[in-house]
Amino acid sequence: MRAVGIVGTGTMGAGIAISFARSGWDVLLYDISKEIVAHSLEVIVKEFHRETEKGRIKPEDAQAAIARIHPRTGLSDFSEAHIVVEAVTENLSVKKQIFASLDVICPPQIPLTSNTSSLSIGSIANGCAGRDRIAGMHFFNPAHKMKLVEVVKTDFLSEDVLQELSQIVRQIGKTPILTRDTPGFVVNRCARHFYLEPLRFLSERLGGIEEIDFAFESAGFPMGPFRLLDLVGVDVNFLVSKSIYEQFFHEPRFRPVILQQKMAESGLLGRKAGKGFYNYDGKTPKAALKIERREAMISESLSEMAHKISAKLEITGQLNVPQQVILARTISMLINEAHLMMEEGIAARDSIDLAMKLGTNFPKGPLEFSDSIGKYMIAEFLQAMRRTYGDAYRPSLLLSQ
Ligand code: NAD
């Protein structure tokens, strides 16, 4: 029987444990205290019961999976593991310490992986002797349900370990996507624009919350950006944006939006706080911020180009000019980021599309959007945006050439 060692048994560690245990792996669970591990085991058992009730797993299989999960009180027990997944708090010095210990405890051929969302795998691995077996394994929340795992490769990672990690991800019923070590990896980096553009548009008073969400939902996105921000947490999303912006040395296209900072600071955090972009006290959530729209500020040429772009999308509702413009802006930026990632060799074309569809439930990958709209039209729209709003909209060379 193969065993996975999981360090950090919070939200992600518990979901990762479920994924491995139900695929036949022994799971060693470790956290800073026995009590935290015991609590996590309770959460895991409850989740298995819920899955049993829903008929997603047979009771005897759930029992067998639970029996394969073993609490551990020291990291030294991880010498028995065949792979380790670290899912502790997002803190570089804590993660570095854990990897330095694991590097000594675990035999040299054992892959050591981190589930970090925003830290560089290279910096976590720096200082370890076995950098060739250290990689990212980025699961999505809820980890036992989401199919995508970004396997993050540094320049030091060995080809054998990379292959082994992809196999393990498939064996636990998930889809591995290979990405290089870049801030936010593929999904969090590309998806930034799904939040940032609508936030800028709202701040510029060019459209309202419900109006913008409606535009995206009409174009096949399962949830508009503001509904999604409220679900994820306005504060949590803001921290990711800030971290990616810092790591890109203040690249203008990743600049966070002050409106979001103000909301996070004043406790308008979304569903968990009862109020964010929407108010959750009534039966149907209603937009919490009213804005006076300034439609006249959108130039005629931008409106015309946006109209042509939205005509290429499969849209179910009637959209007004601001709605067409925000869709064109956001989708163009998603497409641009995908091209920039290809330019930099971060991930392959198909991997980017698959990652975005599995990681965000977007109706199409950014490169599929690019194919249906046409690269020329996107590049032209971005150039026009750049003339009006500046370098944040600089098209990638792959788009503009
Ligand atoms: P969490 O706060 O729910 O759990 C973190 C756990 O780590 C806690 O139980 C804590 O006690 C434990 N911990 C802290 N220091 C430790 C140490 N020195 N040794 C052992 N355990 C320690 O956090 P989470 O949401 O599960 O996130 C964990 C990691 O996964 C982070 O790196 C985060 O960026 C990443 N991630 C989170 C999500 C998400 O949506 N929550 C999604 C993808 C990736």
Coordinates of C-alpha atoms and ligand atoms in Angstrom, one line a residue:
M1 CA 0.0 0.0 0.0
R2 CA 1.4 3.4 -0.9
A3 CA 1.2 6.2 1.7
V4 CA 0.9 10.0 1.3
G5 CA 2.0 12.3 4.1
I6 CA -0.1 15.5 4.5
V7 CA 1.3 18.3 6.5
G8 CA -1.4 20.8 7.6
T9 CA -4.9 19.5 8.0
G10 CA -7.0 22.6 7.5
T11 CA -9.5 23.1 4.6
M12 CA -7.2 22.0 1.9
G13 CA -5.3 19.3 3.8
A14 CA -8.6 17.6 4.7
G15 CA -9.9 17.6 1.1
I16 CA -6.6 16.3 -0.2
A17 CA -6.7 13.5 2.4
I18 CA -10.2 12.5 1.2
S19 CA -9.0 12.4 -2.4
F20 CA -6.1 10.1 -1.6
A21 CA -7.9 7.9 0.9
R22 CA -10.8 7.1 -1.4
S23 CA -8.3 6.2 -4.2
G24 CA -6.7 3.5 -2.0
W25 CA -3.8 5.4 -0.5
D26 CA -2.8 5.3 3.2
V27 CA -2.9 8.8 4.5
L28 CA -0.6 10.2 7.3
L29 CA -2.0 13.4 8.8
Y30 CA 0.1 15.9 10.7
D31 CA -0.6 19.3 12.1
I32 CA 0.8 21.5 14.9
S33 CA -1.3 19.7 17.5
K34 CA -3.1 16.4 18.1
E35 CA -6.3 18.3 18.7
I36 CA -6.2 19.9 15.2
V37 CA -5.5 16.5 13.6
A38 CA -8.4 14.9 15.6
H39 CA -10.8 17.8 14.5
S40 CA -9.7 17.4 10.9
L41 CA -10.4 13.7 11.1
E42 CA -13.9 14.4 12.3
V43 CA -14.4 16.8 9.4
I44 CA -13.2 14.1 7.0
V45 CA -15.5 11.4 8.5
K46 CA -18.5 13.8 8.3
E47 CA -17.7 14.5 4.6
F48 CA -17.5 10.7 3.9
H49 CA -20.9 10.3 5.5
R50 CA -22.3 13.1 3.4
E51 CA -20.9 11.5 0.3
T52 CA -22.4 8.1 1.3
E53 CA -25.9 9.7 1.9
K54 CA -25.7 11.3 -1.6
G55 CA -24.9 7.8 -3.0
R56 CA -21.5 9.0 -4.3
I57 CA -19.6 6.4 -2.4
K58 CA -20.6 3.0 -1.0
P59 CA -20.7 2.8 2.8
E60 CA -18.2 0.0 2.9
D61 CA -15.8 1.9 0.6
A62 CA -16.2 5.0 2.8
Q63 CA -15.4 2.9 5.9
A64 CA -12.3 1.4 4.3
A65 CA -11.1 4.9 3.2
I66 CA -11.5 6.3 6.7
A67 CA -9.6 3.3 8.1
R68 CA -6.7 4.2 5.8
I69 CA -6.3 7.7 7.5
H70 CA -3.7 7.7 10.3
P71 CA -3.1 10.7 12.6
R72 CA 0.6 11.3 13.3
T73 CA 2.2 13.4 16.0
G74 CA 5.6 14.0 14.4
L75 CA 7.0 14.9 11.0
S76 CA 9.6 12.1 11.5
D77 CA 6.9 9.5 10.8
F78 CA 6.8 10.8 7.2
S79 CA 9.9 8.7 6.5
E80 CA 7.3 6.0 5.6
A81 CA 5.5 8.2 3.0
H82 CA 5.8 7.7 -0.8
I83 CA 4.9 11.3 -1.4
V84 CA 4.3 14.4 0.8
V85 CA 1.8 17.2 0.2
E86 CA 2.3 20.3 2.4
A87 CA -0.9 22.3 2.9
V88 CA 0.0 24.6 5.9
T89 CA -0.8 28.3 6.3
E90 CA 0.4 30.5 3.4
N91 CA 3.6 31.7 5.0
L92 CA 7.0 31.3 3.3
S93 CA 9.2 30.9 6.4
V94 CA 6.9 28.2 7.9
K95 CA 6.9 26.3 4.6
K96 CA 10.6 26.6 4.1
Q97 CA 11.2 25.2 7.6
I98 CA 8.9 22.3 6.9
F99 CA 10.6 21.5 3.6
A100 CA 14.0 21.7 5.2
S101 CA 12.9 19.0 7.7
L102 CA 11.2 16.8 5.2
D103 CA 14.3 17.0 3.0
V104 CA 16.2 15.3 5.8
I105 CA 13.4 12.9 6.9
C106 CA 12.2 11.5 3.6
P107 CA 14.3 9.3 1.4
P108 CA 15.8 11.1 -1.6
Q109 CA 13.5 9.7 -4.3
I110 CA 10.3 10.7 -2.5
P111 CA 8.5 13.7 -4.1
L112 CA 7.9 16.6 -1.7
T113 CA 5.1 19.0 -2.9
S114 CA 3.5 22.2 -1.8
N115 CA -0.2 23.2 -2.2
T116 CA 0.7 26.9 -2.0
S117 CA -1.5 29.3 -4.1
S118 CA 0.8 32.3 -4.3
L119 CA 4.3 31.5 -3.1
S120 CA 7.1 30.6 -5.4
I121 CA 8.0 26.9 -5.3
G122 CA 11.6 27.9 -6.1
S123 CA 11.8 30.0 -2.9
I124 CA 10.2 27.2 -0.8
A125 CA 12.7 24.7 -2.2
N126 CA 15.7 27.1 -1.9
G127 CA 18.0 25.7 0.8
C128 CA 17.0 22.1 0.4
A129 CA 19.5 19.6 -0.9
G130 CA 16.9 17.7 -2.9
R131 CA 15.5 20.5 -5.1
D132 CA 15.0 18.0 -7.9
R133 CA 12.1 16.3 -6.0
I134 CA 10.3 19.5 -4.9
A135 CA 7.3 20.7 -6.9
G136 CA 4.0 22.4 -6.5
M137 CA 0.8 20.3 -6.4
H138 CA -1.9 23.0 -6.5
F139 CA -5.3 21.6 -5.6
F140 CA -8.5 23.7 -5.9
N141 CA -11.1 24.2 -3.2
P142 CA -13.0 21.9 -2.4
A143 CA -10.0 19.6 -3.0
H144 CA -12.0 16.4 -2.9
K145 CA -14.4 17.6 -5.6
M146 CA -12.4 19.8 -7.9
K147 CA -10.7 17.8 -10.7
L148 CA -7.8 20.2 -11.5
V149 CA -4.3 19.9 -10.0
E150 CA -1.6 22.3 -11.3
V151 CA 1.7 20.5 -11.1
V152 CA 4.3 23.2 -10.8
K153 CA 7.7 22.7 -12.2
T154 CA 10.9 24.6 -11.2
D155 CA 14.1 24.6 -13.2
F156 CA 15.5 22.0 -10.8
L157 CA 12.7 19.4 -10.9
S158 CA 13.7 16.0 -12.3
E159 CA 11.7 14.6 -15.3
D160 CA 11.1 11.4 -13.4
V161 CA 9.5 13.1 -10.4
L162 CA 7.4 15.2 -12.8
Q163 CA 6.1 12.1 -14.6
E164 CA 5.4 10.4 -11.2
L165 CA 3.4 13.4 -10.0
S166 CA 1.3 13.5 -13.1
Q167 CA 0.6 9.8 -12.7
I168 CA -0.3 10.2 -9.1
V169 CA -2.7 13.0 -9.9
R170 CA -4.4 10.8 -12.5
Q171 CA -4.6 7.9 -10.1
I172 CA -6.5 9.9 -7.6
G173 CA -9.0 10.7 -10.3
K174 CA -7.9 14.3 -11.1
T175 CA -6.4 16.1 -14.2
P176 CA -2.8 17.3 -14.0
I177 CA -1.9 20.5 -15.8
L178 CA 1.8 21.2 -16.1
T179 CA 2.8 24.8 -15.3
R180 CA 6.1 26.6 -14.7
D181 CA 6.6 28.4 -11.4
T182 CA 4.9 31.8 -12.1
P183 CA 3.0 34.1 -9.7
G184 CA -0.5 32.6 -9.3
F185 CA 0.4 29.7 -11.7
V186 CA -2.0 29.4 -14.6
V187 CA -5.5 29.7 -13.1
N188 CA -5.0 32.4 -10.4
R189 CA -2.8 34.5 -12.8
C190 CA -5.2 34.4 -15.8
A191 CA -8.4 34.6 -13.7
R192 CA -7.2 37.9 -12.1
H193 CA -8.7 39.8 -15.1
F194 CA -12.1 38.2 -14.5
Y195 CA -12.2 40.2 -11.2
L196 CA -10.0 43.2 -11.9
E197 CA -11.7 44.5 -15.1
P198 CA -15.2 44.4 -13.7
L199 CA -13.9 46.1 -10.5
R200 CA -12.3 48.8 -12.5
F201 CA -15.4 49.2 -14.6
L202 CA -17.5 49.6 -11.5
S203 CA -15.1 52.1 -10.0
E204 CA -15.2 54.1 -13.2
R205 CA -19.0 54.2 -12.9
L206 CA -19.4 52.7 -16.3
G207 CA -21.8 49.9 -15.2
G208 CA -23.6 48.6 -12.1
I209 CA -23.1 45.4 -10.2
E210 CA -26.2 43.4 -11.4
E211 CA -25.8 44.8 -14.9
I212 CA -22.2 43.5 -15.1
D213 CA -23.0 40.1 -13.6
F214 CA -25.9 39.7 -16.0
A215 CA -23.6 40.3 -19.0
F216 CA -21.2 37.5 -17.9
E217 CA -24.0 35.1 -17.1
S218 CA -25.6 35.8 -20.5
A219 CA -22.3 34.9 -22.1
G220 CA -22.3 31.4 -20.4
F221 CA -20.2 32.1 -17.3
P222 CA -21.8 30.2 -14.4
M223 CA -21.5 33.3 -12.1
G224 CA -20.9 37.0 -12.7
P225 CA -17.7 38.4 -11.2
F226 CA -19.3 40.2 -8.2
R227 CA -21.4 37.2 -7.2
L228 CA -18.2 35.1 -7.4
L229 CA -16.2 37.7 -5.4
D230 CA -18.9 37.5 -2.7
L231 CA -18.7 33.7 -2.7
V232 CA -14.9 33.5 -2.5
G233 CA -14.6 36.4 0.0
V234 CA -13.8 39.9 -1.0
D235 CA -10.9 40.0 1.4
V236 CA -9.4 36.6 0.3
N237 CA -9.6 37.6 -3.3
F238 CA -8.0 41.0 -2.6
L239 CA -5.0 39.3 -0.9
V240 CA -4.4 37.1 -3.9
S241 CA -4.6 40.2 -6.2
K242 CA -2.2 42.1 -4.0
S243 CA 0.3 39.2 -3.9
I244 CA 0.3 38.7 -7.6
Y245 CA 0.7 42.5 -8.2
E246 CA 3.7 42.6 -5.9
Q247 CA 5.3 39.5 -7.4
F248 CA 4.9 41.1 -10.9
F249 CA 6.8 44.2 -9.7
H250 CA 3.7 46.4 -10.0
E251 CA 2.8 45.4 -13.5
P252 CA -0.1 47.8 -14.4
R253 CA -2.5 45.1 -15.7
F254 CA -2.4 43.4 -12.2
R255 CA -3.0 46.6 -10.2
P256 CA -5.6 45.9 -7.5
V257 CA -8.6 48.2 -7.3
I258 CA -9.1 50.5 -4.3
L259 CA -12.8 49.9 -4.2
Q260 CA -12.1 46.3 -3.3
Q261 CA -9.5 47.3 -0.6
K262 CA -12.1 49.6 1.0
M263 CA -14.7 46.9 1.0
A264 CA -12.3 44.4 2.6
E265 CA -11.2 46.9 5.2
S266 CA -14.8 47.8 6.1
G267 CA -15.9 44.2 6.5
L268 CA -18.0 44.0 3.3
L269 CA -16.6 40.6 2.7
G270 CA -19.4 38.9 0.8
R271 CA -21.6 36.0 1.8
K272 CA -19.7 35.1 4.9
A273 CA -20.4 38.6 6.3
G274 CA -24.0 38.8 5.0
K275 CA -23.0 41.8 2.8
G276 CA -20.5 42.4 0.1
F277 CA -21.3 43.5 -3.5
Y278 CA -24.8 42.1 -2.7
N279 CA -26.9 42.2 0.5
Y280 CA -27.8 38.8 1.7
D281 CA -30.5 39.7 4.3
G282 CA -33.5 39.3 2.0
K283 CA -34.7 36.3 0.0
T284 CA -33.0 37.4 -3.2
P285 CA -29.6 39.1 -2.9
K286 CA -29.8 42.8 -4.1
A287 CA -26.8 44.9 -5.1
A288 CA -25.4 46.7 -2.1
L289 CA -23.7 49.5 -3.9
K290 CA -25.6 51.9 -6.1
I291 CA -23.7 53.7 -8.7
E292 CA -24.6 56.6 -11.0
R293 CA -23.6 55.3 -14.4
R294 CA -21.6 57.5 -16.8
E295 CA -22.3 55.7 -20.1
A296 CA -21.3 58.7 -22.2
M297 CA -17.7 58.1 -21.1
I298 CA -17.3 55.1 -23.4
S299 CA -16.0 56.3 -26.8
E300 CA -17.9 55.4 -30.0
S301 CA -15.0 53.5 -31.5
L302 CA -14.5 51.3 -28.3
S303 CA -18.3 50.7 -28.2
E304 CA -18.3 49.6 -31.9
M305 CA -15.4 47.2 -31.4
A306 CA -17.0 45.8 -28.2
H307 CA -20.2 45.3 -30.2
K308 CA -18.3 43.3 -32.8
I309 CA -16.6 41.2 -30.1
S310 CA -19.8 40.4 -28.3
A311 CA -21.5 39.5 -31.5
K312 CA -18.9 36.6 -31.7
L313 CA -19.9 35.3 -28.3
E314 CA -22.9 33.0 -27.7
I315 CA -25.0 35.5 -25.7
T316 CA -28.5 34.6 -24.5
G317 CA -29.7 38.0 -23.1
Q318 CA -30.1 41.5 -24.6
L319 CA -27.0 43.5 -23.7
N320 CA -26.6 47.3 -23.6
V321 CA -23.4 49.2 -24.6
P322 CA -21.6 49.1 -21.1
Q323 CA -22.4 45.4 -20.9
Q324 CA -20.8 44.7 -24.3
V325 CA -17.8 46.8 -23.3
I326 CA -17.1 45.1 -20.0
L327 CA -17.4 41.6 -21.6
A328 CA -15.0 42.7 -24.4
R329 CA -12.6 44.2 -21.9
T330 CA -12.5 41.2 -19.6
I331 CA -12.4 38.5 -22.3
S332 CA -9.7 40.4 -24.2
M333 CA -7.6 40.6 -21.1
L334 CA -8.1 36.8 -20.3
I335 CA -7.0 36.1 -23.9
N336 CA -4.1 38.4 -23.6
E337 CA -2.9 36.8 -20.4
A338 CA -3.1 33.3 -22.0
H339 CA -1.0 34.5 -24.9
L340 CA 1.5 36.1 -22.5
M341 CA 1.8 32.8 -20.7
M342 CA 2.4 31.0 -23.9
E343 CA 5.0 33.6 -24.9
E344 CA 6.8 33.0 -21.6
G345 CA 6.6 29.2 -21.9
I346 CA 4.5 28.9 -18.7
A347 CA 2.1 26.3 -20.0
A348 CA 1.0 24.8 -23.3
R349 CA -2.0 26.1 -25.2
D350 CA -4.3 23.2 -24.4
S351 CA -3.2 23.1 -20.8
I352 CA -4.2 26.7 -20.3
D353 CA -7.6 26.2 -21.7
L354 CA -8.2 23.0 -19.8
A355 CA -6.9 24.6 -16.6
M356 CA -9.2 27.6 -16.9
K357 CA -12.3 25.4 -17.7
L358 CA -11.7 23.0 -14.8
G359 CA -10.4 25.5 -12.3
T360 CA -13.0 28.3 -12.9
N361 CA -15.9 26.6 -14.8
F362 CA -15.6 29.2 -17.5
P363 CA -17.6 28.1 -20.6
K364 CA -14.5 28.2 -22.8
G365 CA -10.8 28.5 -22.3
P366 CA -9.3 31.9 -23.2
L367 CA -7.7 30.5 -26.3
E368 CA -11.0 29.0 -27.5
F369 CA -12.5 32.5 -27.0
S370 CA -9.6 33.8 -29.0
D371 CA -10.3 31.4 -31.8
S372 CA -14.0 32.3 -31.9
I373 CA -13.5 36.1 -31.8
G374 CA -10.3 36.3 -33.8
K375 CA -6.8 37.4 -32.7
Y376 CA -6.8 40.4 -34.9
M377 CA -10.0 41.9 -33.4
I378 CA -8.7 41.3 -29.9
A379 CA -5.4 43.0 -30.6
E380 CA -7.1 45.9 -32.2
F381 CA -9.5 46.3 -29.2
L382 CA -6.6 46.1 -26.7
Q383 CA -4.6 48.7 -28.7
A384 CA -7.6 51.1 -28.6
M385 CA -7.9 50.4 -24.8
R386 CA -4.2 51.1 -24.4
R387 CA -4.5 54.5 -26.2
T388 CA -7.3 55.5 -23.8
Y389 CA -6.2 53.8 -20.5
G390 CA -2.5 53.1 -20.7
D391 CA -0.1 50.2 -20.7
A392 CA -2.2 47.8 -18.7
Y393 CA -3.8 46.9 -22.0
R394 CA -0.6 46.3 -24.0
P395 CA -1.3 43.3 -26.2
S396 CA 1.2 40.4 -26.1
L397 CA 3.5 40.0 -29.0
L398 CA 1.8 36.7 -30.0
L399 CA -1.5 38.7 -30.4
S400 CA -0.2 41.8 -32.0
Q401 CA 2.3 40.4 -34.5
Ligands
NAD1 P1 -6.1 26.5 6.7 O1 -5.8 27.7 7.6 O2 -7.5 25.9 6.6 O3 -5.1 25.3 7.2 C1 -3.8 25.4 7.5 C2 -3.3 24.4 8.5 O4 -1.9 24.4 8.6 C3 -3.9 24.6 9.9 O5 -4.6 23.5 10.4 C4 -2.7 25.0 10.7 O6 -2.7 24.5 12.1 C5 -1.6 24.2 9.9 N1 -0.2 24.6 10.2 C6 0.3 25.9 10.4 N2 1.6 25.8 10.6 C7 1.9 24.5 10.6 C8 3.2 23.8 10.9 N3 4.3 24.4 11.1 N4 3.1 22.4 10.8 C9 2.0 21.8 10.6 N5 0.8 22.4 10.3 C10 0.8 23.7 10.4 O7 -5.5 26.8 5.3 P2 -6.0 26.2 3.9 O8 -7.0 27.1 3.3 O9 -6.2 24.8 4.0 O10 -4.6 26.5 3.0 C11 -3.5 25.7 3.1 C12 -2.6 26.0 1.9 O11 -3.3 25.7 0.7 C13 -2.1 27.4 1.7 O12 -0.8 27.4 1.2 C14 -3.1 28.0 0.7 O13 -2.5 29.0 0.0 C15 -3.3 26.8 -0.2 N6 -4.6 26.8 -0.9 C16 -5.8 27.2 -0.3 C17 -6.9 27.2 -1.1 C18 -8.2 27.6 -0.4 O14 -9.2 27.9 -1.2 N7 -8.4 27.6 0.9 C19 -7.0 26.8 -2.4 C20 -5.8 26.3 -3.0 C21 -4.6 26.3 -2.2

